PDB file of C-alpha atoms in Angstrom:
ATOM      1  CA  UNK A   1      56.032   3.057  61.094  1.00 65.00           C
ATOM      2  CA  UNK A   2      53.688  -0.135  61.713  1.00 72.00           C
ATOM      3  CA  UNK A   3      52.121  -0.877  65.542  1.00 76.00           C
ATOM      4  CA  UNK A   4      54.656  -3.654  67.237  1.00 71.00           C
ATOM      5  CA  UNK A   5      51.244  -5.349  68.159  1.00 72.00           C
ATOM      6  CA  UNK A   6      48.882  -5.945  65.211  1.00 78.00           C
ATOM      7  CA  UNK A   7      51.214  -4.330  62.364  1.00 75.00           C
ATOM      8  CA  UNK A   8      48.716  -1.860  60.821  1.00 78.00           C
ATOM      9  CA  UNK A   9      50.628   1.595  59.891  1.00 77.00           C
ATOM     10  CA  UNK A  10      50.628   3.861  62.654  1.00 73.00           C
ATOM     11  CA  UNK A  11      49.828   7.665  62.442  1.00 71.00           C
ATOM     12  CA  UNK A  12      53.343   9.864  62.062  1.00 68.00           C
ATOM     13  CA  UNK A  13      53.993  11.274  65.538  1.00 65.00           C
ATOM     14  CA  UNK A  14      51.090   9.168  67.049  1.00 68.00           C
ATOM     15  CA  UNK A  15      51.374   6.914  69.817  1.00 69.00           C
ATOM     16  CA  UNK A  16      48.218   5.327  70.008  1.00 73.00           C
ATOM     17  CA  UNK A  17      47.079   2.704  67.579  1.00 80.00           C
ATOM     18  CA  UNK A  18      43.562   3.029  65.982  1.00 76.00           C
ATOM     19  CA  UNK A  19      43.286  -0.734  65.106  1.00 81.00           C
ATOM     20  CA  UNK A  20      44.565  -2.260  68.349  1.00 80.00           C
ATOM     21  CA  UNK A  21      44.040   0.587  71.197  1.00 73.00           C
ATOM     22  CA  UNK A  22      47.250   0.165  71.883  1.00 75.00           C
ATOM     23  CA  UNK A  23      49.557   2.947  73.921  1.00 71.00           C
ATOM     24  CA  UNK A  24      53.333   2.961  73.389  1.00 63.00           C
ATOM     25  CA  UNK A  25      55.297   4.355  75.752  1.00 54.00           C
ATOM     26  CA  UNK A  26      58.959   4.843  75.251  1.00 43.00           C
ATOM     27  CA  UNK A  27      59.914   3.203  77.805  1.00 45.00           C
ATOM     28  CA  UNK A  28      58.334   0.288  76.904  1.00 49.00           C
ATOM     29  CA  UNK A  29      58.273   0.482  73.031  1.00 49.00           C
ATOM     30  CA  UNK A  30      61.325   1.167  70.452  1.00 52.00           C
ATOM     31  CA  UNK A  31      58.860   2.979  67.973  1.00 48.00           C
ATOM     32  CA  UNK A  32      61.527   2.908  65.767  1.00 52.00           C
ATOM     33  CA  UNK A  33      61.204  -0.741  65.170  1.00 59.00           C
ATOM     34  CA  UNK A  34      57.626  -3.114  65.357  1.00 65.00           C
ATOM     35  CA  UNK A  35      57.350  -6.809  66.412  1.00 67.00           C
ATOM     36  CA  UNK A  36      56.859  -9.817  63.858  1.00 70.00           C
ATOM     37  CA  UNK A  37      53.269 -11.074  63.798  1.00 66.00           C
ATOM     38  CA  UNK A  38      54.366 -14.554  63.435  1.00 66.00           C
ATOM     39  CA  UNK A  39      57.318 -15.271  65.669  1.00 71.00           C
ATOM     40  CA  UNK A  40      57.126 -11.456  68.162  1.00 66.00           C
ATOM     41  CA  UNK A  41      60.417 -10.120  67.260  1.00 70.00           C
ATOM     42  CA  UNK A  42      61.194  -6.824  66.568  1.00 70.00           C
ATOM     43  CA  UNK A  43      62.368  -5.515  63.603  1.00 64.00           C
ATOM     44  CA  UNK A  44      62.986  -1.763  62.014  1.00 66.00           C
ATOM     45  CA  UNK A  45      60.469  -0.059  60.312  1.00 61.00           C
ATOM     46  CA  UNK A  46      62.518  -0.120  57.131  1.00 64.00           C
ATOM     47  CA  UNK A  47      62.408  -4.141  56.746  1.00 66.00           C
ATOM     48  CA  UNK A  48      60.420  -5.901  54.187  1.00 68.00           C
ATOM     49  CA  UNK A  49      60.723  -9.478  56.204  1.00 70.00           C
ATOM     50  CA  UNK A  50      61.430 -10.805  59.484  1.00 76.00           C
ATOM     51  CA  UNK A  51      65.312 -11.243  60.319  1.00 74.00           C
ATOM     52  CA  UNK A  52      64.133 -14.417  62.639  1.00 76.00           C
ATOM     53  CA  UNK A  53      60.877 -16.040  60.555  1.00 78.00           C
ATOM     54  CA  UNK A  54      61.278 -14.651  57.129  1.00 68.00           C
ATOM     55  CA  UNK A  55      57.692 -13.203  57.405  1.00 69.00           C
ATOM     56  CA  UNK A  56      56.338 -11.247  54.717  1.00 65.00           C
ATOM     57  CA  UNK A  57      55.796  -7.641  56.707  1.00 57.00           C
ATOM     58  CA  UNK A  58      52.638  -5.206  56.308  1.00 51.00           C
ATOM     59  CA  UNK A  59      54.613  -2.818  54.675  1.00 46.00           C
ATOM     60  CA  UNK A  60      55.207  -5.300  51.873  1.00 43.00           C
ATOM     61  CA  UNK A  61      51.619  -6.544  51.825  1.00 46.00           C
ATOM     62  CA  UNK A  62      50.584  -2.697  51.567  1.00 53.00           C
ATOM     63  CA  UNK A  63      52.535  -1.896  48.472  1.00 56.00           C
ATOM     64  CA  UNK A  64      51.349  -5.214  46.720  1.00 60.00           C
ATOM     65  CA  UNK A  65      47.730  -4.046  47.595  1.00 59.00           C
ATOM     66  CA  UNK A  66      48.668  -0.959  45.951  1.00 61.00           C
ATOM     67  CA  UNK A  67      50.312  -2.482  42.852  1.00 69.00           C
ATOM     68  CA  UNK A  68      46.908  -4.545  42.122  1.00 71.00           C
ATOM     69  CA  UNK A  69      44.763  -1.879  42.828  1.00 68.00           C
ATOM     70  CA  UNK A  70      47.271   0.328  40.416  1.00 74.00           C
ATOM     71  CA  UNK A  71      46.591  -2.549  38.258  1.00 79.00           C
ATOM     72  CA  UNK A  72      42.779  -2.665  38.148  1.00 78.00           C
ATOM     73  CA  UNK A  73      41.951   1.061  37.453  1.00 78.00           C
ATOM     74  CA  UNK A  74      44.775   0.794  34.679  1.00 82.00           C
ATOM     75  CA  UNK A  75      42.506  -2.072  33.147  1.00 85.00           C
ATOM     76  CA  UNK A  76      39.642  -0.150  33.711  1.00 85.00           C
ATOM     77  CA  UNK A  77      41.106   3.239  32.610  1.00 86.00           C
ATOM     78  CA  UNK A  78      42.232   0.998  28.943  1.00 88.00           C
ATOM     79  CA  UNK A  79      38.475  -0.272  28.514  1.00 90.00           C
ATOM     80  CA  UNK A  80      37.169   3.130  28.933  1.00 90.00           C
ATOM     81  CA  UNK A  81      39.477   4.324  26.528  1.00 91.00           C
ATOM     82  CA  UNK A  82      38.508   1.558  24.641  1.00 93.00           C
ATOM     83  CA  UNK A  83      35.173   2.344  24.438  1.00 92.00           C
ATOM     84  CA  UNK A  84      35.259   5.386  23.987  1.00 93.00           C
ATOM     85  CA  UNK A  85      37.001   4.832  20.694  1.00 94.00           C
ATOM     86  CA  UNK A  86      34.707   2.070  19.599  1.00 94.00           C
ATOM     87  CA  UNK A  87      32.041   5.219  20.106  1.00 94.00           C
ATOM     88  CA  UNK A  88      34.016   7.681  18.166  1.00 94.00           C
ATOM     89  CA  UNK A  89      34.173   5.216  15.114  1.00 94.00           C
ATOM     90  CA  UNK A  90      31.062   4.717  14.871  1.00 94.00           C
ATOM     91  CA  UNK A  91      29.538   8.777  15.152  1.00 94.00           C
ATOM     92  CA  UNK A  92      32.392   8.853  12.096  1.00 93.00           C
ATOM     93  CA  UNK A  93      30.993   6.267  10.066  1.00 92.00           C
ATOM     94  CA  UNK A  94      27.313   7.837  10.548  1.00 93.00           C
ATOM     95  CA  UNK A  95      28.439  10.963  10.213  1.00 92.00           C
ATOM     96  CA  UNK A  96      30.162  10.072   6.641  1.00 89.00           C
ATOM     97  CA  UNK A  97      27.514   8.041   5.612  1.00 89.00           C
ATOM     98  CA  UNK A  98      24.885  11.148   5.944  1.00 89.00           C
ATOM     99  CA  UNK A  99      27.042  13.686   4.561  1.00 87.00           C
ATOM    100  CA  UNK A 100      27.436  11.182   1.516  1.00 82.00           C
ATOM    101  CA  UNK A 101      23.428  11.082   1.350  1.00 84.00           C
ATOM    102  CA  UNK A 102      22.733  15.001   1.646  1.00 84.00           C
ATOM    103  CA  UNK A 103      25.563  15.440  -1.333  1.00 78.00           C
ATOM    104  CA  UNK A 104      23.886  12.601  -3.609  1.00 78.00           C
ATOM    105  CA  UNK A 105      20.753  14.383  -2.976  1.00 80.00           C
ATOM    106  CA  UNK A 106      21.076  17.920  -3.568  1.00 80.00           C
ATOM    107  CA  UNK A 107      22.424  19.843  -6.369  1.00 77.00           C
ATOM    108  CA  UNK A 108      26.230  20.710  -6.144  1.00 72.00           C
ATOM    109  CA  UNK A 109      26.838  22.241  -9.662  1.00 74.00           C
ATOM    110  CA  UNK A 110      27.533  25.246  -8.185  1.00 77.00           C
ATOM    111  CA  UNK A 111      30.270  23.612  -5.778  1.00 79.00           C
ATOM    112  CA  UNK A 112      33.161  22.290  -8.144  1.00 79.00           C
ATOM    113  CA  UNK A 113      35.160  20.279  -5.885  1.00 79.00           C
ATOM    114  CA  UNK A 114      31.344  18.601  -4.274  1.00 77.00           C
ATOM    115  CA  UNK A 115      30.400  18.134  -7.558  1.00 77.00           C
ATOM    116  CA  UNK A 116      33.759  16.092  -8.328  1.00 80.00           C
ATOM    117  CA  UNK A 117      33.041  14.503  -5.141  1.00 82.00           C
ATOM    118  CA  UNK A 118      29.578  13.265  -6.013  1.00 78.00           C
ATOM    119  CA  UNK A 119      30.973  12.014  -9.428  1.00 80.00           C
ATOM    120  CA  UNK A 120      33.344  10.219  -8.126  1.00 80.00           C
ATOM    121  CA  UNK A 121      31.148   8.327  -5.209  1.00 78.00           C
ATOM    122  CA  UNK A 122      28.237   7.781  -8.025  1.00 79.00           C
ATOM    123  CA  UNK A 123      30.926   5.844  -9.561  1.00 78.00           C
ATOM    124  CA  UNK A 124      32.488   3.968  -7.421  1.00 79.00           C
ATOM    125  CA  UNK A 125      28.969   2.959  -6.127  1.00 75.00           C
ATOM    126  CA  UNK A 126      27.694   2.313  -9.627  1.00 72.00           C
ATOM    127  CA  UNK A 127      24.612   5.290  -9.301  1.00 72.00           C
ATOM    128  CA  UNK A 128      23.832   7.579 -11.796  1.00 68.00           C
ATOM    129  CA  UNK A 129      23.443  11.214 -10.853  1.00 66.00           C
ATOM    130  CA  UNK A 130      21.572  12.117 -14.242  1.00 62.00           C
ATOM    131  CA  UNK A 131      18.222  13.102 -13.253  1.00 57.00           C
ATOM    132  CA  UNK A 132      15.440  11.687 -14.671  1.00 56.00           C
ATOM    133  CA  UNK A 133      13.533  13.675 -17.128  1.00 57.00           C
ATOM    134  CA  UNK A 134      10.296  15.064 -16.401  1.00 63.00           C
ATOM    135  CA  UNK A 135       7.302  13.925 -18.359  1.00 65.00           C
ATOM    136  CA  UNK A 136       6.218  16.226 -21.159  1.00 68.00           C
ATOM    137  CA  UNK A 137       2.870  17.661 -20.982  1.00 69.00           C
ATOM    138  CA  UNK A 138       0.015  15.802 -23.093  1.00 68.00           C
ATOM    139  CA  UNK A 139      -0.464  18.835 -26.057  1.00 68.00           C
ATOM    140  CA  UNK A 140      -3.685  19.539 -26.082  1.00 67.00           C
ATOM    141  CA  UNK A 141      -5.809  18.446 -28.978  1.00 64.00           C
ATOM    142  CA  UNK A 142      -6.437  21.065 -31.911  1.00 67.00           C
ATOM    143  CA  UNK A 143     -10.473  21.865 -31.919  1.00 65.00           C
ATOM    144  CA  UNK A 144     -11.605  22.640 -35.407  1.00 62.00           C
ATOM    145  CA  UNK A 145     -15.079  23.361 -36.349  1.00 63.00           C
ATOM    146  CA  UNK A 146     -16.207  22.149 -39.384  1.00 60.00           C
ATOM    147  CA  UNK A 147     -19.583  23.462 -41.053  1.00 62.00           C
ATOM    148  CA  UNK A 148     -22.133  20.927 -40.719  1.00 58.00           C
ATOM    149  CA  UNK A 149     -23.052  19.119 -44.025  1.00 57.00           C
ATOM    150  CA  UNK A 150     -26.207  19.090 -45.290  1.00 57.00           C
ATOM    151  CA  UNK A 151     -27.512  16.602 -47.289  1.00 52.00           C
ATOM    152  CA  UNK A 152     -30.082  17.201 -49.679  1.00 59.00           C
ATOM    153  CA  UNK A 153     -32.201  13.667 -50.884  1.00 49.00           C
ATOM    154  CA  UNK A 154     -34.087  13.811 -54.201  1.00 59.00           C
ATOM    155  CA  UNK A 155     -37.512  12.187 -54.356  1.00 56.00           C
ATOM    156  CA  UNK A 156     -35.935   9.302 -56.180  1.00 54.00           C
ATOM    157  CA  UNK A 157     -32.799   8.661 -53.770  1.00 52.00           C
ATOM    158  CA  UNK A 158     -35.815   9.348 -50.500  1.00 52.00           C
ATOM    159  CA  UNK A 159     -37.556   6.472 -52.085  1.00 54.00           C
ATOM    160  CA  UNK A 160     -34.813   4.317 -52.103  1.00 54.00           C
ATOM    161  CA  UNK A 161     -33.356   5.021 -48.844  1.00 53.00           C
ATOM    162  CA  UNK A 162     -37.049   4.203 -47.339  1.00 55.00           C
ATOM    163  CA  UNK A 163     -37.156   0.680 -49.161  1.00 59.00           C
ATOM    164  CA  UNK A 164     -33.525  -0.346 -48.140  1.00 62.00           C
ATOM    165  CA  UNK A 165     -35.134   0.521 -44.298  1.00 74.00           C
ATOM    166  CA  UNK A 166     -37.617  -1.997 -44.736  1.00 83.00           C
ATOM    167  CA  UNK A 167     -37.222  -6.078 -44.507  1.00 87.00           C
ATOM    168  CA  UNK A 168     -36.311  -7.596 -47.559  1.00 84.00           C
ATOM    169  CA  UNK A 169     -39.366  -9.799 -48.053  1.00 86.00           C
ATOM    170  CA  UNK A 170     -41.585  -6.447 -47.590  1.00 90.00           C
ATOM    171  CA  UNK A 171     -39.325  -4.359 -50.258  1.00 88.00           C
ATOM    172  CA  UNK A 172     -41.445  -5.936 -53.695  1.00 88.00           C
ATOM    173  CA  UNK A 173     -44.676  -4.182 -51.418  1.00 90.00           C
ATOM    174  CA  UNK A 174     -42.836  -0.641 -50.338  1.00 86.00           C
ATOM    175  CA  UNK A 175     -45.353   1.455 -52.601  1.00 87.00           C
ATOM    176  CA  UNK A 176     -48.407   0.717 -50.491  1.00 88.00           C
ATOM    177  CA  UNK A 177     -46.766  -0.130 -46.844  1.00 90.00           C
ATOM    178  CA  UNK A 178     -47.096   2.754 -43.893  1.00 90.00           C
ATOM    179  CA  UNK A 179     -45.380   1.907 -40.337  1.00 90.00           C
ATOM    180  CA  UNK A 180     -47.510   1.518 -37.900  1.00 89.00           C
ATOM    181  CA  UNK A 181     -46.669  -0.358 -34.724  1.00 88.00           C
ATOM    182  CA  UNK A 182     -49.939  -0.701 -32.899  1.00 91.00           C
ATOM    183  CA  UNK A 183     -51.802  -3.232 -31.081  1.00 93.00           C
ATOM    184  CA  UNK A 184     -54.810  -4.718 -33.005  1.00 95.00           C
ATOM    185  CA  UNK A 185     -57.538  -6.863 -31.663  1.00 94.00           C
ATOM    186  CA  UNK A 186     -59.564  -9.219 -33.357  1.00 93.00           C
ATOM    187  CA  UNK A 187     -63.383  -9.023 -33.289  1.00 92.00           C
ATOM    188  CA  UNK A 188     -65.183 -11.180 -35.615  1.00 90.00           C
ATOM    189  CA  UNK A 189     -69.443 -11.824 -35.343  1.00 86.00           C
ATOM    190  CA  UNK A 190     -69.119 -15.775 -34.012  1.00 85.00           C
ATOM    191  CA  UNK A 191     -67.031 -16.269 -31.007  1.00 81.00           C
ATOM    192  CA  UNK A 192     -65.632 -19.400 -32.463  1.00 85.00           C
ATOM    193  CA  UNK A 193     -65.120 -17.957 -35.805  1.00 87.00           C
ATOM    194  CA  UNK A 194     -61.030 -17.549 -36.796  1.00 90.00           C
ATOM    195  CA  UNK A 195     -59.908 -15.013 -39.322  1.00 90.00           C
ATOM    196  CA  UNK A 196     -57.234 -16.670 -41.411  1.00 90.00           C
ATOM    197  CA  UNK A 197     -54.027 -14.912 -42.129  1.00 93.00           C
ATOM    198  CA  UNK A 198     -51.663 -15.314 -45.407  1.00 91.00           C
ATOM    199  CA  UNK A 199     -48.476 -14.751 -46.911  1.00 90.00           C
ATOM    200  CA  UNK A 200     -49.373 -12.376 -49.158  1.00 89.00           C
ATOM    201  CA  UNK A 201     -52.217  -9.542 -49.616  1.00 88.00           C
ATOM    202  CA  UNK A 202     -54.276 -11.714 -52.109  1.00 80.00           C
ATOM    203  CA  UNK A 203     -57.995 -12.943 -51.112  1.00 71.00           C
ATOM    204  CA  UNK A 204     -58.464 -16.326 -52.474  1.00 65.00           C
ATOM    205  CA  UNK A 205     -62.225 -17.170 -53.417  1.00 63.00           C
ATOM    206  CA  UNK A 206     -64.947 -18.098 -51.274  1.00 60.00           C
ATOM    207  CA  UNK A 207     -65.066 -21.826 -50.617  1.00 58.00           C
ATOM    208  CA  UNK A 208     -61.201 -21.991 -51.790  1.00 65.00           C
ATOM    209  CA  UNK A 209     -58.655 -23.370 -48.968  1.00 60.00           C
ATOM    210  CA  UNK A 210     -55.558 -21.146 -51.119  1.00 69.00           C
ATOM    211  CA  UNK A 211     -52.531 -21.567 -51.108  1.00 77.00           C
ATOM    212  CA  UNK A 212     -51.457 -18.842 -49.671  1.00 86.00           C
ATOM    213  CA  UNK A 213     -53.048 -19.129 -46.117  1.00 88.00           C
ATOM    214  CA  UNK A 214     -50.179 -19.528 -43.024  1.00 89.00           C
ATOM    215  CA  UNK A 215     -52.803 -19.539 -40.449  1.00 91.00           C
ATOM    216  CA  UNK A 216     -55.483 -18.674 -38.107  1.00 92.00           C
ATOM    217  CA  UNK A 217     -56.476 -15.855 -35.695  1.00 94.00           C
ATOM    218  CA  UNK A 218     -58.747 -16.693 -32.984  1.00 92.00           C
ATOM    219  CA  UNK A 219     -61.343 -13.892 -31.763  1.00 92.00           C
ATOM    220  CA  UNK A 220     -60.495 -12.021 -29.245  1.00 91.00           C
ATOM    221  CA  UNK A 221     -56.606 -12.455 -30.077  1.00 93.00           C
ATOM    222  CA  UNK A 222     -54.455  -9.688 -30.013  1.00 94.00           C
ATOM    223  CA  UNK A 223     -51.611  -9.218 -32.582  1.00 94.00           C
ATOM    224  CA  UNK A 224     -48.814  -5.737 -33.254  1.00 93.00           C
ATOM    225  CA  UNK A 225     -49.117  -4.766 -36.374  1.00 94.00           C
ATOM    226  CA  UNK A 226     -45.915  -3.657 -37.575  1.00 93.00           C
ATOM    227  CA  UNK A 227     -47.557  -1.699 -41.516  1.00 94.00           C
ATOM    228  CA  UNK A 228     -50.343  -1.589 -43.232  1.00 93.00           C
ATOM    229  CA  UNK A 229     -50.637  -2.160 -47.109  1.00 93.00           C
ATOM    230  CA  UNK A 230     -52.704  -0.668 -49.123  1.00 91.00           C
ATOM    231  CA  UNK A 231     -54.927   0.721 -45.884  1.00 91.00           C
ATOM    232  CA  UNK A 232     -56.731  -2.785 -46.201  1.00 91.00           C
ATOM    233  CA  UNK A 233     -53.841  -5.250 -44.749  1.00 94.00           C
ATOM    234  CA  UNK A 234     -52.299  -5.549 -41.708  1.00 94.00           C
ATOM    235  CA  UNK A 235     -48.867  -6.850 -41.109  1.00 95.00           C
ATOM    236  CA  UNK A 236     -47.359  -8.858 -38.455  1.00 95.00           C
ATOM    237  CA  UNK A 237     -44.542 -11.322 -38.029  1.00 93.00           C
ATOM    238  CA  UNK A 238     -45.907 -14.353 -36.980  1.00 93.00           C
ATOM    239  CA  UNK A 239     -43.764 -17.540 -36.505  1.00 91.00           C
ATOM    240  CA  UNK A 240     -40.451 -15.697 -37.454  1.00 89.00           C
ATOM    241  CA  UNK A 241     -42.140 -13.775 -41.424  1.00 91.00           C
ATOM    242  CA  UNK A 242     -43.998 -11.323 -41.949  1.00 94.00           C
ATOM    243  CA  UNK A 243     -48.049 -12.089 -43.036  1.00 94.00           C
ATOM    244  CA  UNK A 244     -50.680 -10.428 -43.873  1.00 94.00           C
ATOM    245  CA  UNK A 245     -54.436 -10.054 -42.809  1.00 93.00           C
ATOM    246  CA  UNK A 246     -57.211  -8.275 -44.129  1.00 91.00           C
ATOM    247  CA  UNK A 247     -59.078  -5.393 -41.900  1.00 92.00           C
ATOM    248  CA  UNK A 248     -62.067  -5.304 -43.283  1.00 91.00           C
ATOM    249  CA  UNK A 249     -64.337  -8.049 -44.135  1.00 84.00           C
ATOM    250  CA  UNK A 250     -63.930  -9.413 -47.755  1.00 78.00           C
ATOM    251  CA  UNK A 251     -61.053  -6.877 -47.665  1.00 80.00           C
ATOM    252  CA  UNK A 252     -63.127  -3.956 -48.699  1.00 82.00           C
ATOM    253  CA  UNK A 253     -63.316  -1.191 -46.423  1.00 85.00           C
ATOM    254  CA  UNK A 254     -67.235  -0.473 -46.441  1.00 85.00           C
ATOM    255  CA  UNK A 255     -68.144  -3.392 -44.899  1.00 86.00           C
ATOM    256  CA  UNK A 256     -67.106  -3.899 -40.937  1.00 87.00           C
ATOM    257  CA  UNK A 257     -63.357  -4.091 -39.614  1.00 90.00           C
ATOM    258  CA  UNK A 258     -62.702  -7.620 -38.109  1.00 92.00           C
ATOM    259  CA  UNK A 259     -59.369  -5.672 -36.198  1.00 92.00           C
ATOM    260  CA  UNK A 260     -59.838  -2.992 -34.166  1.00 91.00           C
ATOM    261  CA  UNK A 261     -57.171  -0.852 -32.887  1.00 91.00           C
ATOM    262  CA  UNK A 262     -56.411  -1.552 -29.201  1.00 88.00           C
ATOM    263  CA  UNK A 263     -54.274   1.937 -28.406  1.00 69.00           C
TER     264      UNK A 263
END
């Protein structure tokens, strides 16, 4: 039943309004029937409009309210749902997608209808499931011993090995020529004197310029002496050859050295 005053829905049994204060008495009210908001006439409770104005009653506006609020949580209730399967789908795919990775990985031989599985998925994805090889060890190399030769030269062969060790423009001399590599200074009596050195071990005469002579050693200058010929000759390389100068003077080994050893 709806208050005759304000039209709000009254409390079964009440009579006393909460929205309005207002007290109905029978005498004064019919609670059986409520007054139009629009035009004050009464109608009964059971009427959707007014008889007199056509008004659109409480009661009617009540059960619209209730059909759109129906409405709302049904729309609300369907995205939920909606959701809710959206989520479902998804944990599926994931799920599917890392079972598919555990089985591509591991070894299902012993699993039949897996191992079908895999070999059907490597297929349709284009992978092979053949696993690669492993690399063979590197053998390890064979160690034989092998007695060490010994060679034994002859004095003929020593000989010849010795002369093919020495430059080829000192070979035609290799009967008289000891290694020496030491430093030789020369000393001579005049400090302006120079001792002249030649291509060959061969003293040309006194007073003779010779052919032979490639140059001149000042005093005091030190030259390495690479052999010695004959214990009277000293060898260098001088200007890119080998030359030779005598050790002694006149090349004879009782009178004075002109080169003394500096080391």
């Amino acid at each position: 039943m709806n208050c005759p005053k304000c039209g709000n829905m009254l409390t079964p049994g009440s009579g006393y309004c909460i929205f309005c204060e207002e007290q109905f008495h029978t005498e004064r009210y019919d609670l059986r029937k409520s007054l139009c908001p629009v035009c004050g006439k009464s109608f009964s409770s059971n009427e959707n409009y007014c008889p007199d104005c056509g008004r659109l009653l409480y009661s009617s506006q009540t059960e619209e309210q209730k059909t759109e609020n129906t409405t709302k949580k049904s729309e609300k209730e369907k995205t939920n749902y909606i959701f809710v399967f959206l989520v479902s789908i998804l944990c599926l795919v994931v799920t599917f997608t890392a079972f598919n990775v555990v089985v591509m990985k591991s070894d299902v031989s012993n699993f039949p209808s897996l191992q079908s599985y895999k070999i059907g998925l490597s297929d349709l994805l284009g992978i092979s499931i053949n696993p690669k090889p492993e690399p063979l060890p590197n053998p390890e190399p064979e160690i034989t011993t092998k007695p060490i030769e010994t060679t034994t030269w002859t004095t003929s062969q020593q000989e010849t090995k010795e002369q093919d060790a020495l430059p080829y423009e000192l070979r035609v001399y290799s009967d008289g020529l000891a290694e020496t590599g030491m430093y030789y200074r020369v000393t001579l009596k005049y400090k302006d004197s120079e001792l002249n050195y030649r291509t060959s071990p061969q003293l040309i005469a006194k007073g003779s310029a010779g052919s032979n002579i490639a140059g001149k050693l000042k005093n005091g200058e030190v030259i390495v002496v690479e052999y010695i010929y004959n214990n009277t000759w000293a060898v260098f390389k001088r200007d890119g050859r080998y030359v030779f100068v005598s050790i002694y003077n006149r090349n004879d080994p009782s009178d004075y050295s002109v080169l003394q050893p500096t080391n």
